[in-house]
CSV table of C-alpha atoms in Angstrom, one decimal:
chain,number,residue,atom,x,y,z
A,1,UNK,CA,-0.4,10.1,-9.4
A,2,UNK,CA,3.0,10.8,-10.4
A,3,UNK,CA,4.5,14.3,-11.1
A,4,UNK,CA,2.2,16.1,-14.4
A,5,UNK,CA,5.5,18.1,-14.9
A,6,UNK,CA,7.9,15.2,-15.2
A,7,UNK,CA,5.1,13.7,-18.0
A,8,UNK,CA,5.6,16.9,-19.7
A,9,UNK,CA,9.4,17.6,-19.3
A,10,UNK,CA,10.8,13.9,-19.4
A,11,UNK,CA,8.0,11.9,-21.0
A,12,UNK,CA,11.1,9.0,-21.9
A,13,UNK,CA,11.3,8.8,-18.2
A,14,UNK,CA,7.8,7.5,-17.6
A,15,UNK,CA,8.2,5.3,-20.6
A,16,UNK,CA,11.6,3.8,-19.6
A,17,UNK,CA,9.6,2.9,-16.4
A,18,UNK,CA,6.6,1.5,-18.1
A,19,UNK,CA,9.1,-0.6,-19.6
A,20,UNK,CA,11.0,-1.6,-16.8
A,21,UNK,CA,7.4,-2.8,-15.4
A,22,UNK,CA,6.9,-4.8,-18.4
A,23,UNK,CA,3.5,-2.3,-19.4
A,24,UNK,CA,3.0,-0.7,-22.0
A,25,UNK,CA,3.6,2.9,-22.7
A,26,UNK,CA,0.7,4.0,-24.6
A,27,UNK,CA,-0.5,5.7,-21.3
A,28,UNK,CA,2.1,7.9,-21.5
A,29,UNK,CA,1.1,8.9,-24.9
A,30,UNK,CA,-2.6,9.0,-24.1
A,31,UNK,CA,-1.9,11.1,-21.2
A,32,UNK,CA,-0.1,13.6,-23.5
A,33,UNK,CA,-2.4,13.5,-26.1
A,34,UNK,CA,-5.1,14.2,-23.0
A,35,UNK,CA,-3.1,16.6,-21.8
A,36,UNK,CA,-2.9,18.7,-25.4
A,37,UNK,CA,-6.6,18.7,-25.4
A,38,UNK,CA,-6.9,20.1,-21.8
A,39,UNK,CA,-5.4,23.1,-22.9
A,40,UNK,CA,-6.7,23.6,-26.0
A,41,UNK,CA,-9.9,23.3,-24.4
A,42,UNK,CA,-8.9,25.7,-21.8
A,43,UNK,CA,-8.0,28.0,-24.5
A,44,UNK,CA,-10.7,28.2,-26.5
A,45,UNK,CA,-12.8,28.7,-23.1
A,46,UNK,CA,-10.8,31.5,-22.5
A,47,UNK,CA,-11.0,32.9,-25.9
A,48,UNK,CA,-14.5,33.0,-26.1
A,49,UNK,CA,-14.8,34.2,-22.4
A,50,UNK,CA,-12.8,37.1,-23.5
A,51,UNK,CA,-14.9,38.0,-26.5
A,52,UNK,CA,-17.7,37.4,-24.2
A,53,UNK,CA,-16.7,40.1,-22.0
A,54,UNK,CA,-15.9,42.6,-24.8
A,55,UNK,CA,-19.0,41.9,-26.3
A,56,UNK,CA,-20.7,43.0,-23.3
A,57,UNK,CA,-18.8,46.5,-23.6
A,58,UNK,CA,-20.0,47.0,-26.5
A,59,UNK,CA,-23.6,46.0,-26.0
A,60,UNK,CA,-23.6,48.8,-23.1
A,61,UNK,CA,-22.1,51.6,-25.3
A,62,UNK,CA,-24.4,50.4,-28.2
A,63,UNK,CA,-28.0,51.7,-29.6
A,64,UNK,CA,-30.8,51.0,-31.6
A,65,UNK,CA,-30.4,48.3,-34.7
A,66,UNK,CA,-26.8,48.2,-33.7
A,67,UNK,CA,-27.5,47.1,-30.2
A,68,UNK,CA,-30.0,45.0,-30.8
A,69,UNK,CA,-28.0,42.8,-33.5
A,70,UNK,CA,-25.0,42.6,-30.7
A,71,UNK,CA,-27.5,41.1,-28.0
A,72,UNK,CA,-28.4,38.5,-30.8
A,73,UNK,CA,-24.6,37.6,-31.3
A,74,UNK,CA,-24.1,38.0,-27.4
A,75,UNK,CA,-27.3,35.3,-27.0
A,76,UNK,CA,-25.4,32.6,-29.5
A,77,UNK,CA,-21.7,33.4,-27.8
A,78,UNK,CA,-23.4,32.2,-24.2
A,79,UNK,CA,-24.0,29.3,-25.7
A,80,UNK,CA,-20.7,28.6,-27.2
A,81,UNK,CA,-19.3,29.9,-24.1
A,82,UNK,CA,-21.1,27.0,-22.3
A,83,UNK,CA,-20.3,24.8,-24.8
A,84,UNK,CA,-16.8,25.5,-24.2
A,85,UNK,CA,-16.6,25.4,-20.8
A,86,UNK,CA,-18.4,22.0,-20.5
A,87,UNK,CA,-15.5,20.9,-23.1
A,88,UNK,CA,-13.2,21.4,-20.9
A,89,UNK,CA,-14.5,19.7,-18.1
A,90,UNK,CA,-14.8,16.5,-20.2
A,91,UNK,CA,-11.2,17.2,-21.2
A,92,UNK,CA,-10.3,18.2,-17.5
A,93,UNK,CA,-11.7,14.3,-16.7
A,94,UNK,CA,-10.0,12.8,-19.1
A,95,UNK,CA,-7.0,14.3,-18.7
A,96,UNK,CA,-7.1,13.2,-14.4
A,97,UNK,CA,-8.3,10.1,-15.9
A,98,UNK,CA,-5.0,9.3,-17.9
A,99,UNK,CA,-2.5,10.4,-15.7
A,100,UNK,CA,-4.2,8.2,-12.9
A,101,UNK,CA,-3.5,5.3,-15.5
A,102,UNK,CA,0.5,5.7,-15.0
A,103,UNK,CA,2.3,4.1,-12.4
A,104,UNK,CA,4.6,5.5,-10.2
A,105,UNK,CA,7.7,6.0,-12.1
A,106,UNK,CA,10.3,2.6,-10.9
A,107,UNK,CA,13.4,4.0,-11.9
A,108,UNK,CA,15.5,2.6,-9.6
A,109,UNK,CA,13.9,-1.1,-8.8
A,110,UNK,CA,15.1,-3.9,-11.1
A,111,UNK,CA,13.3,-4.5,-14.6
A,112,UNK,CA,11.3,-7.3,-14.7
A,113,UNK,CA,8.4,-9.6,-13.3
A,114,UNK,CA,8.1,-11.4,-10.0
A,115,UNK,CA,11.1,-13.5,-10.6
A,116,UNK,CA,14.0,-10.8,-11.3
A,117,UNK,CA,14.2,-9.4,-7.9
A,118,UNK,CA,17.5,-9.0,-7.0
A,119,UNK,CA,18.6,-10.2,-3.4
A,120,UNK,CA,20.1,-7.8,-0.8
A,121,UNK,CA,21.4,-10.1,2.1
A,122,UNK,CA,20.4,-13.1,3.3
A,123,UNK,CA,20.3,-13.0,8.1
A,124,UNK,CA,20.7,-16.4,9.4
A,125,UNK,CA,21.1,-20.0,8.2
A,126,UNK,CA,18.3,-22.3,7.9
A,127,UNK,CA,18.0,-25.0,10.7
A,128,UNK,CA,19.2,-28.3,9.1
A,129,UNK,CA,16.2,-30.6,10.8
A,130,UNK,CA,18.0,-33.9,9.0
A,131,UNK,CA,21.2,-32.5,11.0
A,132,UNK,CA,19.4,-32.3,14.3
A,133,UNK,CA,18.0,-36.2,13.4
A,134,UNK,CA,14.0,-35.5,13.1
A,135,UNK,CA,11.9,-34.5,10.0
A,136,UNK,CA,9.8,-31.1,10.5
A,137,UNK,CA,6.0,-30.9,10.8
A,138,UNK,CA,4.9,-28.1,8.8
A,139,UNK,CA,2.1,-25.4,10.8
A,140,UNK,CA,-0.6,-27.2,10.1
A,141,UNK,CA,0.3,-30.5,12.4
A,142,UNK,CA,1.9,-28.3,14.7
A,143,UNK,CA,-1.0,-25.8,15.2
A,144,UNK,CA,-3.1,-29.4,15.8
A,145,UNK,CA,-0.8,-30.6,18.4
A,146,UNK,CA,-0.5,-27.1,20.3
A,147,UNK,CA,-4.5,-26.8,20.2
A,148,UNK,CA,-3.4,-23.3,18.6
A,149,UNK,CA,-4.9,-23.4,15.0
A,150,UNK,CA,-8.4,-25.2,13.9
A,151,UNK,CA,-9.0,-25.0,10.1
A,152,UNK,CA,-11.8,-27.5,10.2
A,153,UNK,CA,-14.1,-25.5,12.3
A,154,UNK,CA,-12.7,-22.2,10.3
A,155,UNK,CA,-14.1,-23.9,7.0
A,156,UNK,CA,-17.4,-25.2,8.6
A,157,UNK,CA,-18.2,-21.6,10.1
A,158,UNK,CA,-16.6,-19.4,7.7
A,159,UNK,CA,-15.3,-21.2,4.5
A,160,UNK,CA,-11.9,-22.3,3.0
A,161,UNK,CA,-9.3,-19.7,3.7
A,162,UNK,CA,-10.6,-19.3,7.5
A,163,UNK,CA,-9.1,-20.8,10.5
A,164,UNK,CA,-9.4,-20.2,14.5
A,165,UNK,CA,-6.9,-19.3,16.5
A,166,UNK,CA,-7.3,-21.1,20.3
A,167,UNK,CA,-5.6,-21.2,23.1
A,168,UNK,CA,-1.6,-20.9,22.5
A,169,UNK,CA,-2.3,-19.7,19.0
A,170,UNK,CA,-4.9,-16.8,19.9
A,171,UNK,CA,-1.9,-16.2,23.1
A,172,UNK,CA,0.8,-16.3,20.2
A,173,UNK,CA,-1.3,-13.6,18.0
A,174,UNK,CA,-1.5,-11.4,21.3
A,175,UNK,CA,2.1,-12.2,21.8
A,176,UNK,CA,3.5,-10.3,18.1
A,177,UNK,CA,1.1,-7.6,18.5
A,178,UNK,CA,2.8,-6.6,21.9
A,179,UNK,CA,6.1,-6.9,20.4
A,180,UNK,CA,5.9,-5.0,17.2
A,181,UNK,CA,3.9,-1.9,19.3
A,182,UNK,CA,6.4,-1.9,21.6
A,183,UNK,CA,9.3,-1.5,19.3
A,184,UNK,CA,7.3,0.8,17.4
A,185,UNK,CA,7.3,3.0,20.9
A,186,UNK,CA,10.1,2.7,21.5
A,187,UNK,CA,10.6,4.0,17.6
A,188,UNK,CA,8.9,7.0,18.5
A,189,UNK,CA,6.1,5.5,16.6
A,190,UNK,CA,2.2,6.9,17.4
A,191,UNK,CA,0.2,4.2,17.8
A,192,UNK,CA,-2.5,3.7,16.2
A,193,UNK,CA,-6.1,1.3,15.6
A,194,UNK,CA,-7.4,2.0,12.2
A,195,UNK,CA,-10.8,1.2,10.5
A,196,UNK,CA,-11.0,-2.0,8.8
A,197,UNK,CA,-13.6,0.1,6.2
A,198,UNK,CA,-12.8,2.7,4.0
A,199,UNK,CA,-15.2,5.1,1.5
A,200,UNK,CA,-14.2,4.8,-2.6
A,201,UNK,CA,-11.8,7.9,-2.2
A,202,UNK,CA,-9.2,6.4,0.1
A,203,UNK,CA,-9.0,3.0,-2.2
A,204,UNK,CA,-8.5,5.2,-5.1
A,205,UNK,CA,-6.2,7.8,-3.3
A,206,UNK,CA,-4.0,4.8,-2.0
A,207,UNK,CA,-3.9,3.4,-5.7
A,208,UNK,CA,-6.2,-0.1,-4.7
A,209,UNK,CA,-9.4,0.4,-6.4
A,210,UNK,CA,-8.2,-1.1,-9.3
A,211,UNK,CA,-8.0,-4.6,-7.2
A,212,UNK,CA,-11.0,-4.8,-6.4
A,213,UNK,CA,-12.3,-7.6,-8.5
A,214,UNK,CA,-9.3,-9.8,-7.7
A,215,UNK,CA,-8.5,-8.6,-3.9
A,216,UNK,CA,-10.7,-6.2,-2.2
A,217,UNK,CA,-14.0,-7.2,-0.8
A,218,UNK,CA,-16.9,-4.3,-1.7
A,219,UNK,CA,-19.8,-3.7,0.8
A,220,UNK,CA,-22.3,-3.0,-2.2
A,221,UNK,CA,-24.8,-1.5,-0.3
A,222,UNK,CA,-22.7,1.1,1.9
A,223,UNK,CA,-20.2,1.8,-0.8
A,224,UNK,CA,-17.0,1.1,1.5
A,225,UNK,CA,-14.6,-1.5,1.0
A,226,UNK,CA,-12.8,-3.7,3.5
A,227,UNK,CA,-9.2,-3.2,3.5
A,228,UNK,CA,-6.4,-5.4,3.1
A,229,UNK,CA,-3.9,-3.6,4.6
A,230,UNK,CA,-4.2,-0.5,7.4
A,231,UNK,CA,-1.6,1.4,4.5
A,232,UNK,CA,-5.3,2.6,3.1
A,233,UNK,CA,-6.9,4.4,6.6
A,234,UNK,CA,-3.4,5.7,7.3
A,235,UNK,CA,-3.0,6.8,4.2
A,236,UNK,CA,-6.1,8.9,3.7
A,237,UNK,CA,-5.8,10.2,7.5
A,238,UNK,CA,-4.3,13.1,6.8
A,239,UNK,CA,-6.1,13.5,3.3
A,240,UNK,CA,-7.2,17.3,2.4
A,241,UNK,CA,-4.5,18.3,5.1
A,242,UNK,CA,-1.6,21.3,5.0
A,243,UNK,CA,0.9,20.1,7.3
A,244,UNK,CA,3.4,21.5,9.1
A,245,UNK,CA,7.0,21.1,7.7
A,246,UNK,CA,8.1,20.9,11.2
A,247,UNK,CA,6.2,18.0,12.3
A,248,UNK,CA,7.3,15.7,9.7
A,249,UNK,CA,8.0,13.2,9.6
A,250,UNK,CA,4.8,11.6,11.3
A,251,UNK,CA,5.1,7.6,11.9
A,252,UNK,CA,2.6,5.6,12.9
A,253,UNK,CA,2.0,2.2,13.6
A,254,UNK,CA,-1.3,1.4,13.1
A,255,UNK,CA,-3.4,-2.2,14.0
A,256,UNK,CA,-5.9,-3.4,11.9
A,257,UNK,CA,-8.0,-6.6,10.7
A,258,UNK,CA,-7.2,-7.2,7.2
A,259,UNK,CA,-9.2,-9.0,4.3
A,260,UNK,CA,-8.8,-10.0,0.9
A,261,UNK,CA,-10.4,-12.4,-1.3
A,262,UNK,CA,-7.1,-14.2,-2.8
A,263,UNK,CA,-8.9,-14.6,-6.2
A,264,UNK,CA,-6.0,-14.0,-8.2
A,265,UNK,CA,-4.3,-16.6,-6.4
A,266,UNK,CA,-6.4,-19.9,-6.7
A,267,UNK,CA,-5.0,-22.9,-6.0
A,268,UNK,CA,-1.9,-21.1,-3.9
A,269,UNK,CA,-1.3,-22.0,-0.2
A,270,UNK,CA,-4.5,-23.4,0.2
A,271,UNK,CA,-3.4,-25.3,2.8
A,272,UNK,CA,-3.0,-23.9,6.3
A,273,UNK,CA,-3.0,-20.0,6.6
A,274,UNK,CA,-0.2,-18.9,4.6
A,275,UNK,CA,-2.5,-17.2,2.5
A,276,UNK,CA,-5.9,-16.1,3.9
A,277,UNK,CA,-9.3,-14.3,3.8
A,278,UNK,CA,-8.5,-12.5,6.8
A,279,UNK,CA,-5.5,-11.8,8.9
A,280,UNK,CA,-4.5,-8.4,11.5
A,281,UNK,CA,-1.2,-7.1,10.9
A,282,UNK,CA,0.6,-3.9,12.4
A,283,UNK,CA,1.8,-1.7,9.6
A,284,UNK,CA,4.0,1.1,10.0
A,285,UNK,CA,2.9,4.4,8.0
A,286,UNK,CA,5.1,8.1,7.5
A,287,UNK,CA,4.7,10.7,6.4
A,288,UNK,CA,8.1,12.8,5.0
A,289,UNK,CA,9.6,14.8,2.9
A,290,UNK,CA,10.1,13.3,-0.9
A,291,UNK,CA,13.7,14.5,-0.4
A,292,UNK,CA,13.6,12.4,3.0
A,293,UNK,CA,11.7,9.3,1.7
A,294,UNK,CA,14.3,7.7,0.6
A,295,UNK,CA,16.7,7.4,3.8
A,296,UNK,CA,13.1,6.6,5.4
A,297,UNK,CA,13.0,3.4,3.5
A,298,UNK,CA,15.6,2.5,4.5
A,299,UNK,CA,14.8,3.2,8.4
A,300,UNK,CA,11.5,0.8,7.2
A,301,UNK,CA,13.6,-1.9,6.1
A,302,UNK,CA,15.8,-1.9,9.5
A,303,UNK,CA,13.0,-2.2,11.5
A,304,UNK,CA,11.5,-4.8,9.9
A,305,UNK,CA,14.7,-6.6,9.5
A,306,UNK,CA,15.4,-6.4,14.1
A,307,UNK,CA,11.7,-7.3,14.6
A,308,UNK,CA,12.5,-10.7,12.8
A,309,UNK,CA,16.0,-11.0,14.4
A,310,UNK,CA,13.6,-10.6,17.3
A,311,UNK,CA,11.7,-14.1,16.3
A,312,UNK,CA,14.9,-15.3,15.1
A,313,UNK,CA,14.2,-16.3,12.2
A,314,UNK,CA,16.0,-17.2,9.0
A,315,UNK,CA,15.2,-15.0,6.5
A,316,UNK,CA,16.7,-12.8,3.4
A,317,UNK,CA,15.8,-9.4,2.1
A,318,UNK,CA,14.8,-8.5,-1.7
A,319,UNK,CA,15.2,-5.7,-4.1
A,320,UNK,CA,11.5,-6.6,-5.6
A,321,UNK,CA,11.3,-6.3,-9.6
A,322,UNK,CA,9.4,-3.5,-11.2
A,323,UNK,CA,6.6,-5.5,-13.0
A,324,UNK,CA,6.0,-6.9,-9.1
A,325,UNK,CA,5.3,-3.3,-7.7
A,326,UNK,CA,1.9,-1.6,-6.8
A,327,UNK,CA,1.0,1.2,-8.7
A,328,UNK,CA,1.8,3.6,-6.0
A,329,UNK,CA,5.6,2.0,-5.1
A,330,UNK,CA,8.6,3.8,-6.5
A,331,UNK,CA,10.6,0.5,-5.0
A,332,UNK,CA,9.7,-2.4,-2.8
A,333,UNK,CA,11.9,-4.2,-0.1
A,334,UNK,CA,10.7,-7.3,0.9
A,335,UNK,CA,11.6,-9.2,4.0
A,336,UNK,CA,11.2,-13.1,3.5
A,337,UNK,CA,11.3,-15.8,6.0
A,338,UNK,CA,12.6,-19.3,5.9
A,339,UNK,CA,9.7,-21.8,6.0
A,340,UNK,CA,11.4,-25.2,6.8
A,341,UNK,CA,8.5,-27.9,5.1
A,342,UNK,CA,8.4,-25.3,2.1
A,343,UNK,CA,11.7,-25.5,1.9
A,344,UNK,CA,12.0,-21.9,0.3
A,345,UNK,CA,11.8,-18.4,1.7
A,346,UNK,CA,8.1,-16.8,2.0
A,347,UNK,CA,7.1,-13.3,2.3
A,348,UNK,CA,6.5,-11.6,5.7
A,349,UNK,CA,7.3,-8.2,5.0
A,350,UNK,CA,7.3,-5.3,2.8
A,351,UNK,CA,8.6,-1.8,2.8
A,352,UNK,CA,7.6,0.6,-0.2
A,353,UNK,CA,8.5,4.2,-1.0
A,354,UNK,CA,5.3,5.8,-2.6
A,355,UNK,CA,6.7,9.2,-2.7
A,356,UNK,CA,4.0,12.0,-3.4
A,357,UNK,CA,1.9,9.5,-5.4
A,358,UNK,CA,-0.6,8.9,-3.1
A,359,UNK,CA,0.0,12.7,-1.6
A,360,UNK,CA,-1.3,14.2,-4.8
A,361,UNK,CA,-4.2,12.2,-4.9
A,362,UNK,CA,-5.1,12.5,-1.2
A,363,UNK,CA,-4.3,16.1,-1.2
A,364,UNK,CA,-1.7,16.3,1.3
A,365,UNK,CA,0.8,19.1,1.6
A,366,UNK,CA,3.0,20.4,3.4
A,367,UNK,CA,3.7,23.8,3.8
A,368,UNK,CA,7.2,25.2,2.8
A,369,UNK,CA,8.4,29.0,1.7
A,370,UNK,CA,7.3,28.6,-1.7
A,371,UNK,CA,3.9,27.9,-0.9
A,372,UNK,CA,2.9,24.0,-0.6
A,373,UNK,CA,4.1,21.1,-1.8
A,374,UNK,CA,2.9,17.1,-2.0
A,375,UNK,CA,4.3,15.1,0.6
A,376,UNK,CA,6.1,12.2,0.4
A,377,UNK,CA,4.0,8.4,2.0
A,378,UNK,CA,5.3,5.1,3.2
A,379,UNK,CA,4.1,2.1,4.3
A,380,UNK,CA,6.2,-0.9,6.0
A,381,UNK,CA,5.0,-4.1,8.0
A,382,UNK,CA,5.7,-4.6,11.2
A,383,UNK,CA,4.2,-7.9,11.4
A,384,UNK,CA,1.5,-10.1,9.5
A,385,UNK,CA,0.0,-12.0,12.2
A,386,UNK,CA,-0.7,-15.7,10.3
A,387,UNK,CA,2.4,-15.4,8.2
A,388,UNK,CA,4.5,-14.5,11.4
A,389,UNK,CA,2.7,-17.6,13.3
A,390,UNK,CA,3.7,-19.8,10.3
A,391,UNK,CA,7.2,-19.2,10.7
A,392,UNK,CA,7.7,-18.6,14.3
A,393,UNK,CA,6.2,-22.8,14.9
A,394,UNK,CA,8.2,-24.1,12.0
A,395,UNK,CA,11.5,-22.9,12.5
A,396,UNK,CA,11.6,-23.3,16.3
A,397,UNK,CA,9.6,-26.5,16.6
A,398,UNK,CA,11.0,-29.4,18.2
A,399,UNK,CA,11.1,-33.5,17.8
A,400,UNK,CA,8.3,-34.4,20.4
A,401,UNK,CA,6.4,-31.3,18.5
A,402,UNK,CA,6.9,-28.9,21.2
A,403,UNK,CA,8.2,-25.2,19.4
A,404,UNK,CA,10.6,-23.4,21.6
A,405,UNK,CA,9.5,-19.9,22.0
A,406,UNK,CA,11.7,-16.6,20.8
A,407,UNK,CA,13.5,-14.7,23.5
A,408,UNK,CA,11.6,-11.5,22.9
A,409,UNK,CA,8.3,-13.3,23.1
A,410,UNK,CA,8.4,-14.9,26.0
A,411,UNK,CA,7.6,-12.0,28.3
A,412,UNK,CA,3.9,-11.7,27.0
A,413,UNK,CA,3.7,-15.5,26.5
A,414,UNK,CA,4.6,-16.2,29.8
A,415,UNK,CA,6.5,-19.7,29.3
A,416,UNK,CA,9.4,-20.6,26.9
A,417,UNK,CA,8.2,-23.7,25.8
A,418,UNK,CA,5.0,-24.3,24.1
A,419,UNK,CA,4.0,-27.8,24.8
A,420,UNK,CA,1.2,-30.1,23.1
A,421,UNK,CA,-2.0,-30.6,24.4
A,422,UNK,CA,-2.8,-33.7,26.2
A,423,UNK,CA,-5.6,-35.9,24.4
């Protein structure tokens, strides 16, 4: 949740980013209007607690009729007492309850929807496959040809949006996993496998239980969800934590399987496995200061940026647009690759500044000389497995449908050239 004092002291700030999301700002003035009632409730609880108390004092020093008339009075202030206090838990509830409603504050990513991002840079050029006198296949026919990627018996066991990786394609997978963690070492990364399930309290403290009708998948009968990125377990890891100032920040790179149900986005890639049920990605997590965060996501974005030079790979980095943000991202970097039979550039990574959103959720501190004090999360991709596979066959395939492997790779692929299977 964002900063209660910066509703109260600024409350055109959160509405200037409401706007800049493209929301609307009546939030911001139910979660003043919430906010008033919390303490008035709290007031009058403490009013009649007070009276309560002297009331008692004068029961005690009180006799006969008098006394007996106070305990009568005394009996019906409990009550209102009670009734009080109950009030201001409701109000308490509702008050959590509306602030959780507001977005991290986007005051510095560009206004608009999915289409105003504003571009950064653009690494490397295309590949110009006319050029170079041959006509590229897109993943699909290549996975066929490399025996790397079976949809047909994905769909058959599993349903649309499944696949298999064999062979090459499993060795490939095995291949970016080893990369990322070792740059992530080498980063002075920890490294990390995280749970693929997660109880109600980490979705909500991460800001993704809202999703969970278009993207999360719910296991109804153990209340835990699946998660769709390791940016959830990583987030709540340190959840209910003081930590020490000194140790900060702490980066982790964490493996998981990752699953989501791609309702929202029916009729979208549903070819090949651009967009999929399930997927395992390495995901970089830290935790900082709030004053720090910001040259951290920047440190994100650079080692997101040399892992693709690593694949070399054609791709160009985004400011991404406020109404395109999570609820927990101040501001969004994304890394996007060039797919060659797409003919556009497609998402492979993302970097986001959450700041203490998540923190004060999650209830993690750290402990300074005032006392203690939210700190500040991030969450960057290393590498999405599928997507990475997508663009790592496209852009270095070659005419007989052979795909040249990346420098970097080739030490845990063991060749340089992946060839197609004989028939």
């Amino acid at each position: 949740m964002i900063d209660p004092r910066i509703l109260r002291e600024d409350p055109d700030r959160v509405r200037a980013s409401q706007e800049r999301r493209g929301a609307s700002s009546d939030v911001v003035d139910r979660a003043l209007s919430a906010d008033s009632a919390r303490r008035a409730a709290i007031a009058d609880f403490e009013a009649k607690r007070a009276e309560q108390k002297q009331m008692g004092k004068k029961v005690a020093q009180a006799k006969g009729e008098e006394k007996q008339q106070l305990l009568a009075e005394v009996k019906d202030l409990a009550k209102a007492v009670k009734e009080a206090e109950a009030a201001q838990g409701v109000a308490e509830e509702e008050w959590k309850k509306a602030l959780k409603a507001i977005p991290n504050l986007a005051d510095d990513a560009p206004a608009g929807g999915e289409d105003d991002f504003v571009l950064i840079e653009k690494v490397g050029k295309p590949r110009d496959f006319e050029a170079e006198g041959f006509e590229p296949r897109d993943h699909v026919e290549l996975g066929k040809l490399l025996g790397a990627i079976d949809l047909e018996r994905g769909a058959k066991v599993s349903g649309s949006r499944f696949y298999f990786l064999t062979g090459v394609g499993a060795e490939l997978e095995f291949a970016l996993i080893n990369l990322a963690m070792e740059q992530a070492r080498e980063a002075g990364f920890t490294q990390v496998i995280a749970p693929a399930l997660v109880r109600p309290e980490a979705m909500e403290g991460t800001g993704f239980l809202d999703q969970v009708d278009d993207g999360v998948y719910k296991i109804e009968d153990d209340d835990l969800y699946l998660v769709g990125t390791s940016e959830v377990p990583m987030a709540a890891y340190h959840s209910d934590e003081i930590l020490d100032p000194d140790t900060l920040p702490r980066r982790y790179a964490a493996f998981s399987s990752c699953f989501r149900k791609e309702a929202g986005s029916a009729g979208k890639d549903t070819k090949g496995i651009i967009r999929v049920h399930q997927f395992e990605k390495v995901e970089m997590f830290v935790y900082t200061t709030l004053e720090e965060s910001y040259a951290e996501h920047q440190r994100l974005l650079e080692w997101e940026k040399s892992f693709l030079d690593k694949l070399e790979l054609a791709y160009q980095v985004i400011d991404v647009a406020a109404g395109d943000l999570g609820p927990s991202a101040l501001r969004k970097f994304d890394c996007e690759a060039w797919i060659p039979t797409q003919g556009k550039y497609r998402e492979l990574t993302s970097a986001s500044n959450c700041t203490t959103f998540q923190a004060r959720r999650l209830d993690i501190r750290a402990r300074t000389e005032n006392g203690t004090t939210p700190v500040a999360t991030l969450n960057g991709t290393l590498t999405a497995i599928t997507r990475a596979i997508v663009a790592v066959l496209e852009t270095h395939q070659q005419a007989d449908g052979s795909v040249r492997v990346p420098k970097a790779l080739q030490k845990w692929l063991g060749r340089e050239v992946l060839e197609p299977i004989q028939k």
